Coordinates of C-alpha atoms in Angstrom, one line a residue:
M671 CA 23.6 -19.8 21.3
N672 CA 20.2 -21.4 21.1
E673 CA 18.8 -21.2 24.7
N674 CA 17.3 -24.7 24.3
F675 CA 20.6 -26.2 23.2
R676 CA 22.1 -28.2 26.1
I677 CA 25.9 -28.3 26.4
E678 CA 26.0 -32.1 26.5
D679 CA 24.1 -32.2 23.2
F680 CA 26.6 -29.7 21.8
V681 CA 29.6 -31.8 22.9
K682 CA 28.1 -35.0 21.4
E683 CA 27.3 -33.2 18.2
R684 CA 30.8 -31.8 17.9
Q685 CA 32.4 -35.2 18.4
K686 CA 30.2 -36.6 15.7
D687 CA 30.5 -33.7 13.2
P688 CA 32.3 -30.5 14.4
E689 CA 31.0 -28.4 11.6
A690 CA 27.4 -29.5 12.1
A691 CA 27.5 -28.8 15.8
G692 CA 28.6 -25.2 15.3
R693 CA 26.3 -24.7 12.4
N694 CA 23.2 -25.4 14.4
A695 CA 24.2 -23.4 17.5
M696 CA 22.4 -20.2 16.3
K697 CA 18.7 -19.6 16.1
R698 CA 17.5 -20.0 12.5
I699 CA 14.4 -19.6 10.4
A700 CA 13.6 -21.1 7.1
A701 CA 11.7 -18.5 5.0
I702 CA 9.8 -20.0 2.1
N703 CA 8.6 -17.4 -0.4
D704 CA 9.3 -15.7 -3.7
M705 CA 12.2 -13.3 -4.2
S706 CA 11.4 -10.0 -5.9
G707 CA 14.3 -7.8 -6.9
F708 CA 12.2 -4.7 -6.7
G709 CA 8.9 -3.8 -4.9
K710 CA 9.7 -4.6 -1.3
C711 CA 7.9 -7.9 -0.3
S712 CA 8.4 -11.6 0.3
L713 CA 12.0 -12.6 0.8
T714 CA 13.2 -9.1 0.1
V715 CA 11.7 -8.0 3.4
A716 CA 12.0 -11.3 5.3
L717 CA 15.8 -11.4 5.0
P718 CA 16.6 -8.0 6.6
I719 CA 13.8 -8.1 9.2
I720 CA 14.6 -11.6 10.6
S721 CA 18.3 -10.8 10.5
A722 CA 17.7 -7.5 12.4
M723 CA 15.9 -9.6 15.1
G724 CA 19.2 -11.5 15.7
I725 CA 18.1 -14.7 13.9
Q726 CA 19.7 -16.3 10.8
C727 CA 17.2 -16.2 7.9
C728 CA 17.6 -19.1 5.4
P729 CA 15.6 -18.3 2.2
L730 CA 14.0 -21.1 0.2
P731 CA 12.8 -19.4 -3.0
T732 CA 9.6 -20.5 -4.8
S733 CA 10.3 -18.1 -7.7
I734 CA 12.6 -15.3 -8.7
L735 CA 11.1 -12.1 -10.0
S736 CA 12.6 -9.0 -11.5
N737 CA 9.9 -7.0 -9.6
Q738 CA 6.7 -7.9 -7.7
T739 CA 3.6 -8.7 -9.7
G740 CA 1.7 -5.5 -8.9
Y741 CA 3.6 -3.8 -11.7
P742 CA 2.3 -3.9 -15.3
D743 CA 4.9 -6.5 -16.3
F744 CA 7.7 -8.5 -14.7
Y745 CA 10.2 -11.3 -15.5
C746 CA 9.8 -14.5 -13.5
V747 CA 11.6 -17.7 -13.1
D748 CA 9.6 -20.5 -11.5
F749 CA 11.8 -22.3 -8.9
T750 CA 9.5 -25.2 -8.3
E751 CA 11.7 -27.8 -10.2
H752 CA 14.7 -26.8 -8.1
M753 CA 13.1 -26.7 -4.6
R754 CA 13.5 -30.4 -3.7
K755 CA 17.1 -30.5 -4.8
Y756 CA 17.7 -27.3 -2.8
I757 CA 16.2 -28.9 0.2
D758 CA 18.2 -32.1 -0.4
Q759 CA 21.4 -30.0 0.1
W760 CA 20.0 -28.6 3.4
R761 CA 19.4 -32.2 4.5
R762 CA 23.0 -33.1 3.7
L763 CA 24.2 -30.2 5.8
D764 CA 22.0 -31.4 8.7
L765 CA 20.4 -28.1 9.1
H766 CA 18.0 -27.5 12.0
F767 CA 15.4 -24.8 12.1
D768 CA 13.9 -23.0 15.1
G769 CA 11.2 -21.5 12.9
I770 CA 9.6 -22.1 9.5
V771 CA 7.6 -19.3 7.8
S772 CA 5.8 -19.6 4.5
G773 CA 4.1 -17.0 2.3
F774 CA 2.6 -16.9 -1.2
L775 CA 2.8 -20.3 -2.9
G776 CA 2.1 -20.4 -6.6
S777 CA 1.1 -24.0 -7.4
L778 CA -0.3 -27.2 -5.9
E779 CA 3.2 -28.7 -6.1
Q780 CA 4.7 -25.9 -4.1
I781 CA 2.1 -26.3 -1.4
Q782 CA 2.9 -30.0 -1.3
I783 CA 6.7 -29.3 -1.1
V784 CA 6.2 -26.9 1.8
S785 CA 4.0 -29.5 3.6
E786 CA 6.7 -32.2 3.2
F787 CA 9.3 -29.7 4.4
I788 CA 7.4 -29.0 7.6
D789 CA 6.9 -32.7 8.2
E790 CA 10.7 -33.4 7.9
F791 CA 12.3 -30.3 9.4
R792 CA 9.9 -29.6 12.3
V793 CA 11.4 -30.9 15.6
S794 CA 10.4 -30.2 19.1
G795 CA 10.3 -26.5 19.6
T796 CA 10.2 -25.5 15.9
R797 CA 7.6 -22.8 15.4
V798 CA 5.6 -22.9 12.1
I799 CA 4.0 -19.7 10.8
V800 CA 1.9 -19.9 7.6
D801 CA 0.5 -17.0 5.7
P802 CA -2.3 -18.5 3.6
A803 CA -1.8 -15.9 0.9
M804 CA -4.4 -16.8 -1.7
A805 CA -7.2 -14.2 -1.8
D806 CA -8.4 -10.7 -1.1
G807 CA -11.5 -8.5 -1.6
G808 CA -13.8 -11.5 -1.5
R809 CA -12.2 -13.6 -4.3
L810 CA -9.3 -15.9 -4.9
Y811 CA -6.2 -14.6 -6.7
S812 CA -6.3 -15.4 -10.4
T813 CA -3.5 -17.9 -10.1
I814 CA -5.1 -19.8 -7.2
T815 CA -7.5 -22.7 -8.0
T816 CA -10.0 -24.3 -5.7
H817 CA -7.7 -27.4 -5.4
M818 CA -4.9 -25.1 -4.2
A819 CA -7.3 -23.5 -1.7
K820 CA -8.1 -27.0 -0.3
A821 CA -4.4 -27.9 -0.1
M822 CA -3.8 -24.6 1.7
T823 CA -6.4 -25.6 4.3
D824 CA -4.4 -28.8 4.9
L825 CA -1.1 -26.8 5.1
V826 CA -2.7 -24.4 7.7
A827 CA -3.5 -27.4 9.9
K828 CA 0.2 -27.9 10.3
A829 CA 0.9 -24.4 11.5
D830 CA 1.3 -23.0 15.0
T831 CA 0.4 -19.5 13.9
I832 CA -1.6 -18.3 10.8
K833 CA -2.4 -14.8 9.6
P834 CA -5.2 -14.8 7.0
N835 CA -7.0 -11.7 5.9
L836 CA -10.8 -11.6 6.1
T837 CA -11.2 -13.2 2.6
E838 CA -8.8 -16.0 3.4
A839 CA -10.3 -16.7 6.8
C840 CA -13.7 -17.0 5.1
I841 CA -12.3 -19.5 2.5
L842 CA -10.6 -21.5 5.1
T843 CA -13.8 -21.8 7.2
E844 CA -16.1 -22.1 4.2
R845 CA -18.1 -19.1 5.1
R846 CA -19.6 -16.5 2.8
Y847 CA -17.5 -13.4 2.6
R848 CA -18.9 -10.1 3.9
E849 CA -17.1 -6.9 4.8
D850 CA -19.6 -6.0 7.5
M851 CA -19.2 -9.1 9.7
S852 CA -19.8 -8.4 13.4
M853 CA -17.1 -8.9 16.0
A854 CA -19.0 -11.9 17.3
E855 CA -18.9 -13.5 13.8
L856 CA -15.2 -12.7 13.4
Q857 CA -14.5 -14.3 16.8
S858 CA -16.5 -17.4 15.9
M859 CA -14.5 -17.7 12.7
A860 CA -11.2 -17.3 14.6
E861 CA -12.2 -20.1 16.9
Q862 CA -13.2 -22.3 14.0
L863 CA -9.8 -21.7 12.4
S864 CA -8.1 -22.8 15.6
L865 CA -9.9 -26.1 15.3
L866 CA -8.0 -26.8 12.1
G867 CA -4.8 -27.0 14.1
P868 CA -3.1 -23.7 14.7
S869 CA -3.1 -22.4 18.3
Q870 CA -2.6 -18.7 17.3
I871 CA -4.8 -16.9 14.8
V872 CA -4.5 -13.3 13.4
I873 CA -7.3 -12.1 11.1
T874 CA -5.5 -9.1 9.6
G875 CA -6.6 -5.8 8.2
I876 CA -10.2 -5.7 9.3
S877 CA -11.7 -2.3 8.3
S878 CA -13.2 -0.3 11.2
G879 CA -13.8 3.3 10.2
S880 CA -10.5 5.1 9.9
D881 CA -8.7 2.2 11.6
L882 CA -7.5 -1.3 10.8
I883 CA -8.0 -4.1 13.3
N884 CA -6.0 -7.3 13.7
L885 CA -8.3 -9.7 15.5
C886 CA -6.3 -12.3 17.5
Y887 CA -7.1 -15.5 19.2
E888 CA -4.9 -17.8 21.2
K889 CA -6.0 -21.1 22.5
G890 CA -6.3 -21.0 26.3
Q891 CA -5.8 -17.2 26.3
G892 CA -8.8 -15.9 24.4
F893 CA -9.2 -12.9 22.1
F894 CA -7.6 -9.5 21.8
E895 CA -7.5 -6.8 19.2
V896 CA -4.7 -4.6 17.9
K897 CA -5.8 -1.4 16.2
T898 CA -3.8 0.9 14.0
P899 CA -4.8 4.0 11.9
R900 CA -5.4 3.4 8.2
I901 CA -2.8 5.3 6.3
G902 CA -3.3 5.6 2.5
G903 CA -3.9 2.6 0.2
G904 CA -2.7 -1.0 0.5
R905 CA 1.1 -1.3 0.1
S906 CA 3.2 -4.1 -1.2
G907 CA 4.9 -6.3 1.4
T908 CA 3.1 -5.4 4.6
G909 CA 1.8 -9.0 5.0
D910 CA 5.3 -10.4 4.5
I911 CA 6.7 -8.0 7.1
F912 CA 4.0 -9.1 9.5
S913 CA 4.8 -12.8 9.0
S914 CA 8.5 -12.2 9.4
I915 CA 8.1 -10.3 12.7
L916 CA 5.7 -13.0 14.0
A917 CA 8.2 -15.7 13.1
G918 CA 11.1 -13.9 14.7
C919 CA 9.2 -13.2 17.9
A920 CA 8.0 -16.8 18.1
V921 CA 11.5 -18.1 17.9
K922 CA 12.7 -15.6 20.6
G923 CA 9.9 -16.7 22.9
V924 CA 8.0 -13.4 22.8
S925 CA 4.3 -13.6 23.8
F926 CA 1.7 -13.7 21.0
R927 CA 0.2 -10.4 22.1
E928 CA 3.5 -8.6 22.1
S929 CA 4.4 -10.2 18.7
V930 CA 1.3 -8.8 17.1
E931 CA 1.7 -5.4 18.7
T932 CA 5.3 -5.2 17.6
A933 CA 4.4 -6.1 14.0
S934 CA 1.5 -3.8 13.9
R935 CA 3.4 -0.9 15.3
F936 CA 6.4 -1.5 13.0
I937 CA 4.2 -1.6 9.9
S938 CA 2.3 1.5 10.9
R939 CA 5.5 3.5 11.3
S940 CA 6.9 2.1 8.0
V941 CA 3.7 2.9 6.0
A942 CA 3.5 6.4 7.5
R943 CA 7.2 7.1 6.4
A944 CA 6.5 5.8 2.9
S945 CA 3.4 8.1 2.7
E946 CA 5.5 11.0 3.9
L947 CA 8.0 10.4 1.1
D948 CA 5.2 9.9 -1.5
I949 CA 6.6 6.4 -2.3
P950 CA 4.4 4.6 -4.9
L951 CA 2.2 1.9 -3.4
N952 CA 3.7 -0.9 -5.5
D953 CA 7.2 0.1 -4.2
G954 CA 6.3 -1.0 -0.7
V955 CA 7.0 0.6 2.7
C956 CA 10.0 2.4 4.1
F957 CA 10.9 -0.1 6.9
E958 CA 14.7 0.1 6.7
E959 CA 15.3 3.1 9.1
F960 CA 13.2 1.3 11.8
L961 CA 15.1 -2.1 11.7
G962 CA 17.0 -1.1 14.9
D963 CA 13.7 -1.2 16.8
L964 CA 13.5 -5.0 16.3
G965 CA 16.8 -6.0 17.9

């Protein structure tokens, strides 16, 4: 039962619509992302991770892929034209969400649909987590236009929590990308990001020797860092795992610091296991055997 759901509300809801009352009694997260059949990322990781945290995961696909796009070729069905009708049916079912988490969005229209979804389905207590997945290594992804980057800045303003990488943080704050930014510069950028709207910022994957640092800022609480050892090269899906755990923790009322520490620790163990098994980078990380740690 949702801890914020009062018994008198439940009774009134059941009298009005018995099915809707029961339907909205469990904590629920809407996860908006693509679905890749192979190469663990996006909804393929969000579904098991959020479920393992004891929360119902409701996927809203943006596209359906045979495998993630890091492979030489793939089959893809763009789901954009279906998204509003899909959401219409959720509206008819009177679904309520304790959390909304979005990942990679492939077009200006998809960003607009997600923005409208947040406006309509966000209620008091709904936590919104946005991963502004649009760039890396100092440049925008090939499918992301400058107009989409501007629209992503507007979407970020509606979030409670965002987790850009360094490149995305620079784009959102209109700063020149440099890999050698000082900690003072990074902290200044995190504060600037918070002025856009979100109260919790994680700038992920900052390189520091043999380690990776997640620099975190929370309004009213200040800064903290979570450091993990760098293990091998970049693997598919780690950002989606991070977002899913942040979303689950937010809905469960876990502190921001503990949320980031949990996500960082889980990913580090999963990457290490994939490295031990010599799993190809595009195939993702071996997170399945650690799902019990998230309950």
